[in-house]
CSV table of C-alpha atoms in Angstrom, one decimal:
chain,number,residue,atom,x,y,z
A,11,LEU,CA,131.1,-42.6,-23.3
A,12,GLU,CA,131.3,-42.2,-27.1
A,13,LEU,CA,134.3,-39.9,-26.9
A,14,ASP,CA,137.2,-42.4,-26.5
A,15,PRO,CA,140.3,-40.2,-25.9
A,16,ALA,CA,142.6,-42.6,-27.8
A,17,ALA,CA,140.3,-42.5,-30.8
A,18,LEU,CA,140.1,-38.8,-30.6
A,19,TRP,CA,143.9,-38.5,-30.7
A,20,ALA,CA,144.1,-40.8,-33.7
A,21,MET,CA,141.6,-38.5,-35.5
A,22,ARG,CA,143.2,-35.3,-34.4
A,23,ASP,CA,143.8,-34.0,-37.9
A,24,LYS,CA,140.2,-34.4,-38.9
A,25,LEU,CA,138.9,-33.1,-35.6
A,26,LEU,CA,141.0,-29.9,-35.6
A,27,GLY,CA,140.6,-29.4,-39.3
A,28,LEU,CA,137.0,-30.3,-40.3
A,29,GLY,CA,135.5,-29.9,-36.8
A,30,GLY,CA,137.4,-26.8,-35.7
A,31,LEU,CA,136.8,-24.8,-38.9
A,32,GLN,CA,133.1,-25.8,-39.0
A,33,VAL,CA,132.5,-24.7,-35.4
A,34,ALA,CA,134.4,-21.4,-35.9
A,35,GLY,CA,133.0,-20.6,-39.3
A,36,THR,CA,129.4,-21.3,-38.2
A,37,THR,CA,129.8,-19.3,-35.0
A,38,VAL,CA,131.2,-16.3,-36.8
A,39,ALA,CA,128.5,-16.4,-39.6
A,40,LEU,CA,125.6,-16.7,-37.2
A,41,THR,CA,127.0,-14.1,-34.8
A,42,LEU,CA,127.3,-11.6,-37.7
A,43,LEU,CA,123.8,-12.5,-38.8
A,44,GLY,CA,122.5,-11.8,-35.3
A,45,ILE,CA,124.3,-8.5,-35.1
A,46,THR,CA,122.8,-7.6,-38.5
A,47,PHE,CA,119.3,-8.1,-37.0
A,48,GLY,CA,120.0,-5.6,-34.3
A,49,TYR,CA,121.1,-7.8,-31.3
A,50,ALA,CA,124.1,-7.0,-29.1
A,51,TRP,CA,127.2,-9.0,-29.8
A,52,GLN,CA,127.1,-10.9,-26.5
A,53,PRO,CA,123.7,-12.7,-27.1
A,54,ALA,CA,124.5,-13.0,-30.8
A,55,LEU,CA,127.8,-14.7,-30.1
A,56,ALA,CA,126.1,-17.1,-27.6
A,57,VAL,CA,123.4,-18.0,-30.1
A,58,GLY,CA,126.1,-18.5,-32.8
A,59,MET,CA,128.1,-20.9,-30.5
A,60,ILE,CA,125.0,-22.9,-29.6
A,61,LEU,CA,123.5,-23.2,-33.1
A,62,ALA,CA,126.9,-24.4,-34.3
A,63,LEU,CA,126.2,-27.7,-32.6
A,64,SER,CA,124.5,-30.7,-34.3
A,65,SER,CA,122.6,-33.7,-32.9
A,66,THR,CA,125.3,-36.4,-32.3
A,67,ALA,CA,122.8,-38.9,-30.9
A,68,ILE,CA,120.3,-38.7,-33.8
A,69,VAL,CA,122.8,-38.4,-36.6
A,70,LEU,CA,124.9,-41.3,-35.5
A,71,GLN,CA,121.8,-43.5,-35.0
A,72,SER,CA,120.6,-42.5,-38.5
A,73,LEU,CA,124.0,-43.3,-40.0
A,74,ARG,CA,124.1,-46.7,-38.3
A,75,VAL,CA,120.6,-47.6,-39.5
A,76,ARG,CA,121.6,-46.8,-43.1
A,77,GLY,CA,125.1,-48.5,-42.8
A,78,LEU,CA,127.0,-45.3,-43.6
A,79,VAL,CA,129.2,-45.0,-40.5
A,80,GLN,CA,132.3,-46.5,-42.1
A,81,THR,CA,132.1,-44.5,-45.4
A,82,ASP,CA,134.4,-41.5,-45.9
A,83,ALA,CA,131.5,-39.2,-45.6
A,84,GLY,CA,130.3,-40.9,-42.4
A,85,GLN,CA,133.7,-40.7,-40.8
A,86,GLY,CA,134.0,-37.0,-41.7
A,87,SER,CA,130.6,-36.4,-40.2
A,88,PHE,CA,131.6,-38.3,-37.1
A,89,ALA,CA,134.8,-36.2,-36.7
A,90,ILE,CA,132.9,-33.0,-36.9
A,91,LEU,CA,130.3,-34.2,-34.3
A,92,LEU,CA,133.0,-35.2,-31.9
A,93,PHE,CA,134.7,-31.8,-32.1
A,94,GLN,CA,131.3,-30.1,-31.5
A,95,ASP,CA,130.8,-32.2,-28.4
A,96,MET,CA,134.3,-31.3,-27.1
A,97,SER,CA,133.7,-27.6,-27.8
A,98,ILE,CA,130.8,-27.6,-25.3
A,99,ILE,CA,133.3,-27.4,-22.3
A,100,PRO,CA,135.0,-24.2,-23.3
A,101,LYS,CA,131.7,-22.7,-24.4
A,102,LEU,CA,130.1,-23.2,-21.0
A,103,ALA,CA,133.2,-21.8,-19.3
A,104,LEU,CA,133.0,-18.7,-21.6
A,105,PHE,CA,129.2,-18.1,-21.2
A,106,PRO,CA,129.3,-16.4,-17.8
A,107,LEU,CA,131.5,-13.6,-19.4
A,108,LEU,CA,128.7,-12.9,-21.9
A,109,ALA,CA,125.9,-12.2,-19.4
A,110,THR,CA,124.2,-8.8,-20.1
A,111,LEU,CA,121.1,-9.3,-17.9
A,112,PRO,CA,120.7,-10.1,-14.2
A,113,PRO,CA,120.4,-13.9,-13.6
A,114,VAL,CA,117.0,-15.3,-12.9
A,115,GLY,CA,115.6,-18.2,-10.9
A,116,GLU,CA,118.1,-20.8,-9.7
A,117,ALA,CA,120.9,-19.3,-11.7
A,118,ALA,CA,121.1,-16.4,-9.3
A,119,HIS,CA,122.4,-18.8,-6.7
A,120,ALA,CA,124.0,-21.4,-8.9
A,121,ALA,CA,127.6,-20.3,-8.3
A,122,GLY,CA,127.2,-20.8,-4.5
A,123,PRO,CA,130.4,-19.6,-2.8
A,124,LEU,CA,131.7,-18.1,-6.0
A,125,ALA,CA,128.6,-15.9,-6.5
A,126,ASP,CA,130.4,-12.7,-5.4
A,127,LEU,CA,133.3,-13.2,-7.8
A,128,PRO,CA,133.4,-11.2,-11.1
A,129,GLY,CA,132.7,-12.9,-14.3
A,130,TRP,CA,136.3,-13.5,-15.2
A,131,GLY,CA,136.9,-15.0,-11.7
A,132,GLN,CA,134.0,-17.4,-12.1
A,133,ALA,CA,135.3,-18.4,-15.5
A,134,MET,CA,138.8,-19.1,-14.1
A,135,ALA,CA,137.3,-21.1,-11.2
A,136,ALA,CA,135.2,-23.2,-13.7
A,137,VAL,CA,138.3,-23.9,-15.8
A,138,ALA,CA,140.3,-24.9,-12.7
A,139,ALA,CA,137.5,-27.2,-11.6
A,140,ILE,CA,137.4,-28.9,-15.0
A,141,GLY,CA,141.2,-29.3,-15.0
A,142,LEU,CA,141.0,-30.8,-11.5
A,143,VAL,CA,138.4,-33.3,-12.5
A,144,ILE,CA,140.5,-34.4,-15.6
A,145,LEU,CA,143.7,-34.7,-13.5
A,146,ALA,CA,142.0,-36.7,-10.8
A,147,GLY,CA,140.4,-38.9,-13.4
A,148,LYS,CA,143.7,-39.6,-15.0
A,149,LEU,CA,145.5,-40.4,-11.7
A,150,ALA,CA,142.9,-42.1,-9.6
A,151,LEU,CA,140.0,-43.4,-11.7
A,152,ARG,CA,141.7,-46.5,-13.3
A,153,PRO,CA,143.2,-47.8,-10.0
A,154,ALA,CA,139.9,-47.3,-8.3
A,155,PHE,CA,138.0,-49.2,-11.0
A,156,ARG,CA,140.5,-52.0,-10.9
A,157,TRP,CA,140.3,-52.4,-7.2
A,158,ILE,CA,136.5,-52.4,-7.3
A,159,ALA,CA,136.5,-54.9,-10.2
A,160,ALA,CA,138.8,-57.2,-8.2
A,161,THR,CA,136.1,-57.5,-5.5
A,162,GLY,CA,133.8,-59.2,-8.0
A,163,LEU,CA,130.8,-57.2,-6.7
A,164,HIS,CA,129.0,-55.9,-9.8
A,165,GLU,CA,126.6,-53.7,-7.8
A,166,ILE,CA,129.5,-51.7,-6.3
A,167,PHE,CA,131.0,-51.2,-9.7
A,168,THR,CA,127.8,-49.7,-11.1
A,169,ALA,CA,127.2,-47.6,-7.9
A,170,PHE,CA,130.7,-46.2,-8.1
A,171,ALA,CA,130.2,-45.1,-11.8
A,172,LEU,CA,126.9,-43.4,-10.9
A,173,ALA,CA,128.5,-41.8,-7.9
A,174,LEU,CA,131.3,-40.4,-10.0
A,175,VAL,CA,128.8,-38.9,-12.5
A,176,VAL,CA,126.7,-37.3,-9.7
A,177,GLY,CA,129.8,-36.0,-7.9
A,178,VAL,CA,131.2,-34.3,-11.0
A,179,ALA,CA,127.8,-32.9,-11.8
A,180,LEU,CA,127.5,-31.4,-8.3
A,181,LEU,CA,131.0,-29.9,-8.6
A,182,MET,CA,130.2,-28.2,-11.9
A,183,GLN,CA,127.1,-26.8,-10.3
A,184,ALA,CA,129.1,-25.5,-7.4
A,185,VAL,CA,131.3,-23.4,-9.7
A,186,GLY,CA,128.3,-22.0,-11.6
A,187,LEU,CA,128.3,-24.4,-14.6
A,188,SER,CA,125.5,-26.8,-15.8
A,189,PRO,CA,125.2,-30.2,-14.1
A,190,ALA,CA,124.7,-31.6,-17.6
A,191,LEU,CA,128.3,-30.5,-18.3
A,192,GLY,CA,129.5,-32.4,-15.3
A,193,ALA,CA,127.7,-35.6,-16.4
A,194,PHE,CA,129.2,-35.1,-19.9
A,195,LEU,CA,132.7,-34.7,-18.5
A,196,ALA,CA,132.3,-37.7,-16.2
A,197,GLY,CA,131.3,-39.8,-19.2
A,198,VAL,CA,134.5,-38.7,-21.1
A,199,LEU,CA,136.5,-39.8,-18.0
A,200,LEU,CA,134.8,-43.2,-17.9
A,201,ALA,CA,135.4,-43.6,-21.6
A,202,ASP,CA,139.1,-43.5,-20.9
A,203,SER,CA,138.9,-46.6,-18.8
A,204,GLU,CA,139.2,-50.2,-19.9
A,205,PHE,CA,135.8,-50.8,-18.2
A,206,ARG,CA,133.9,-48.5,-20.6
A,207,HIS,CA,132.2,-51.4,-22.4
A,208,GLU,CA,131.0,-52.9,-19.1
A,209,ILE,CA,129.6,-49.5,-18.1
A,210,GLU,CA,127.9,-49.1,-21.5
A,211,GLY,CA,126.3,-52.6,-21.0
A,212,ASP,CA,125.1,-51.6,-17.5
A,213,ILE,CA,123.3,-48.4,-18.7
A,214,ASP,CA,122.1,-49.8,-22.0
A,215,PRO,CA,118.7,-50.9,-20.7
A,216,PHE,CA,118.0,-47.4,-19.4
A,217,ARG,CA,119.3,-45.4,-22.3
A,218,GLY,CA,116.2,-45.6,-24.5
A,219,LEU,CA,114.0,-44.9,-21.5
A,220,LEU,CA,115.9,-41.9,-20.3
A,221,LEU,CA,116.4,-40.5,-23.9
A,222,GLY,CA,112.6,-40.7,-24.3
A,223,LEU,CA,112.2,-38.9,-21.0
A,224,PHE,CA,114.6,-36.2,-22.1
A,225,PHE,CA,112.6,-35.6,-25.3
A,226,ILE,CA,109.3,-35.6,-23.4
A,227,SER,CA,110.7,-32.9,-21.1
A,228,VAL,CA,111.8,-31.0,-24.2
A,229,GLY,CA,108.3,-31.1,-25.7
A,230,VAL,CA,106.7,-30.0,-22.4
A,231,GLY,CA,109.1,-27.0,-22.2
A,232,ILE,CA,108.1,-25.7,-25.7
A,233,ASP,CA,105.8,-22.6,-25.7
A,234,VAL,CA,103.2,-24.1,-28.0
A,235,ALA,CA,101.1,-20.9,-28.0
A,236,ARG,CA,104.2,-18.9,-29.2
A,237,VAL,CA,104.8,-21.5,-32.0
A,238,LEU,CA,101.3,-21.1,-33.2
A,239,ARG,CA,101.5,-17.4,-32.9
A,240,GLU,CA,104.8,-17.0,-34.7
A,241,PRO,CA,105.2,-20.1,-36.9
A,242,GLY,CA,107.0,-18.1,-39.7
A,243,LEU,CA,109.6,-16.7,-37.3
A,244,ILE,CA,110.4,-20.1,-35.7
A,245,LEU,CA,110.5,-22.0,-39.0
A,246,GLY,CA,112.6,-19.3,-40.5
A,247,ILE,CA,115.2,-19.6,-37.6
A,248,ALA,CA,115.3,-23.4,-38.0
A,249,LEU,CA,115.7,-23.3,-41.8
A,250,GLY,CA,118.0,-20.3,-41.8
A,251,ALA,CA,120.4,-22.1,-39.3
A,252,ILE,CA,120.3,-25.3,-41.4
A,253,VAL,CA,121.1,-23.3,-44.6
A,254,VAL,CA,124.0,-21.4,-43.1
A,255,LYS,CA,125.5,-24.5,-41.5
A,256,GLY,CA,125.0,-26.5,-44.7
A,257,ILE,CA,126.9,-23.9,-46.8
A,258,ILE,CA,129.8,-23.7,-44.3
A,259,LEU,CA,130.0,-27.5,-44.0
A,260,PHE,CA,130.1,-28.0,-47.7
A,261,ALA,CA,132.8,-25.3,-48.1
A,262,VAL,CA,134.9,-26.8,-45.2
A,263,ALA,CA,134.6,-30.3,-46.5
A,264,ARG,CA,135.7,-29.3,-50.0
A,265,ALA,CA,138.6,-27.2,-48.6
A,266,PHE,CA,139.9,-30.4,-46.9
A,267,GLY,CA,139.8,-32.3,-50.2
A,268,ARG,CA,136.5,-34.2,-49.8
A,269,ARG,CA,134.8,-35.2,-53.0
A,270,PRO,CA,131.7,-33.3,-54.0
A,271,GLN,CA,129.4,-36.2,-53.1
A,272,ASP,CA,131.0,-36.6,-49.7
A,273,ALA,CA,130.9,-32.8,-49.0
A,274,ALA,CA,127.2,-32.7,-50.0
A,275,PHE,CA,126.5,-35.7,-47.6
A,276,ILE,CA,128.3,-34.0,-44.7
A,277,ALA,CA,126.6,-30.6,-45.4
A,278,LEU,CA,123.1,-32.1,-45.3
A,279,ALA,CA,123.5,-34.8,-42.7
A,280,ILE,CA,124.7,-32.6,-39.8
A,281,ALA,CA,123.3,-29.2,-40.8
A,282,GLU,CA,120.6,-29.4,-38.0
A,283,THR,CA,121.0,-28.2,-34.5
A,284,GLY,CA,121.5,-30.7,-31.6
A,285,GLU,CA,120.0,-31.7,-28.3
A,286,PHE,CA,122.7,-30.0,-26.2
A,287,ALA,CA,121.5,-26.7,-27.7
A,288,LEU,CA,118.4,-27.1,-25.6
A,289,VAL,CA,120.5,-27.4,-22.4
A,290,LEU,CA,122.6,-24.4,-23.4
A,291,PHE,CA,119.6,-22.2,-24.2
A,292,ALA,CA,118.1,-22.9,-20.8
A,293,PHE,CA,121.5,-22.2,-19.2
A,294,SER,CA,121.9,-18.9,-21.1
A,295,ALA,CA,118.4,-17.7,-20.3
A,296,ALA,CA,118.8,-18.5,-16.6
A,297,GLY,CA,122.3,-16.9,-16.5
A,298,GLY,CA,121.2,-13.6,-18.0
A,299,ILE,CA,122.9,-14.1,-21.4
A,300,LEU,CA,119.6,-14.4,-23.4
A,301,SER,CA,116.3,-12.9,-22.6
A,302,PRO,CA,113.4,-15.3,-22.2
A,303,ASP,CA,111.6,-13.7,-25.2
A,304,LEU,CA,114.7,-14.6,-27.4
A,305,ALA,CA,115.3,-18.1,-25.9
A,306,ALA,CA,111.7,-19.3,-26.4
A,307,PRO,CA,111.6,-19.2,-30.2
A,308,LEU,CA,115.2,-20.4,-30.5
A,309,THR,CA,114.3,-23.5,-28.4
A,310,ALA,CA,111.3,-24.2,-30.5
A,311,ALA,CA,113.4,-23.8,-33.7
A,312,VAL,CA,116.0,-26.3,-32.3
A,313,VAL,CA,113.3,-28.9,-31.7
A,314,ILE,CA,112.0,-28.5,-35.3
A,315,SER,CA,115.5,-28.7,-36.6
A,316,MET,CA,116.1,-32.0,-34.7
A,317,MET,CA,112.8,-33.4,-36.1
A,318,LEU,CA,114.2,-32.9,-39.6
A,319,THR,CA,117.4,-34.8,-38.9
A,320,PRO,CA,116.4,-38.2,-40.3
A,321,LEU,CA,115.0,-36.6,-43.4
A,322,LEU,CA,118.2,-34.6,-43.9
A,323,VAL,CA,120.3,-37.8,-43.6
A,324,ILE,CA,118.0,-39.5,-46.2
A,325,ALA,CA,118.4,-36.4,-48.5
A,326,ALA,CA,122.2,-36.4,-47.9
A,327,ASP,CA,122.5,-40.1,-49.0
A,328,ALA,CA,120.4,-39.4,-52.1
A,329,ALA,CA,122.5,-36.3,-53.0
A,330,ALA,CA,125.7,-38.2,-52.5
A,331,ARG,CA,124.5,-41.0,-54.8
A,332,ALA,CA,123.3,-38.5,-57.4
A,333,LEU,CA,126.6,-36.7,-57.5
A,334,GLY,CA,128.5,-40.0,-57.6
A,335,ARG,CA,126.6,-40.9,-60.8
A,336,SER,CA,127.2,-37.5,-62.5
A,337,GLY,CA,130.7,-38.2,-63.8
A,338,GLY,CA,132.6,-38.0,-60.5
A,339,PRO,CA,134.6,-40.9,-59.1
A,340,GLU,CA,132.6,-43.9,-57.9
A,341,ARG,CA,131.4,-44.0,-54.3
A,342,PRO,CA,133.4,-46.6,-52.4
A,343,PRO,CA,131.5,-49.8,-51.5
A,344,GLU,CA,129.8,-49.6,-48.1
A,345,ILE,CA,131.0,-51.9,-45.4
A,346,GLU,CA,128.2,-54.2,-44.3
A,347,GLU,CA,128.0,-54.1,-40.5
A,348,GLY,CA,126.9,-57.2,-38.6
A,349,LYS,CA,128.4,-59.8,-41.1
A,350,PRO,CA,132.0,-60.2,-40.1
A,351,ASP,CA,134.2,-63.0,-41.7
A,352,VAL,CA,136.5,-63.1,-38.6
A,353,VAL,CA,135.8,-62.3,-35.0
A,354,VAL,CA,138.7,-61.4,-32.8
A,355,ALA,CA,137.7,-61.6,-29.1
A,356,GLY,CA,139.8,-61.0,-26.0
A,357,TYR,CA,140.5,-58.6,-23.1
A,358,GLY,CA,142.0,-55.5,-24.5
């Protein structure tokens, strides 16, 4: 729901420039690093694509708490996070082509009627399904919502939104993709509706509860014995990914004309790995792209990286302030949120 397509189009230069170069650069760097350590190019590429993602939910919340969303550095970070989220769709469509191991567990039957197709056939079917969902959402979703809203029955409105999310999730599962991708795609479709704010209001009471449940499930899924057995390896993966991403983020931000303090802020604030990486690692392990022995320490490293996110945002703000005092141009004044002089209210 955060991905308003109209806002994305207005930010297209930042998205394709900052976001695209960061994702591509981080993916290439981490892939080459994985190949250097002796892994095949397929799992190395999958890990590189996954670790290129950052934690949109945690970073945005940290920026809001510190009142940094409206600064130049905050907007640059937001653009990169949005591009990362959008890149999830082509990544999941590409993953079946990278499988080097036989699928395990539910993944062996995940493709349903498409299970007998070759990898390229499943990828084409997945892309076609995504295109169909987007086209149907553009043509039919707004008229359906307007008709339901005209009935005045609030419960039907909420039920229809939930049914849409579940339906798209099941469709994605039928073509061999993650149901989480279906829920994500349905959220983007709902964001393109004038009723997005009502939907956000409906789910807001449940958001904190379900986010907590998600992180509980993440914690339960960690192989604690392995973390205690190989703490150096797991911490090294987490810190290594942060350092590589931070260097690339700083270079990309500077290449696009950002001031040193803004580039330092962006490099530190979103250098961690995100929550969607946990979904993608599970998907990759079940689909035969990564071995369980490789996916387990990577998952633990992602969790450690996410735990460091608030500290990285604090360090990013401190670094930006320090660089701003060291002879560079002054940092623009922050916009105080929650204290407007004028409120404009109205439908649309």
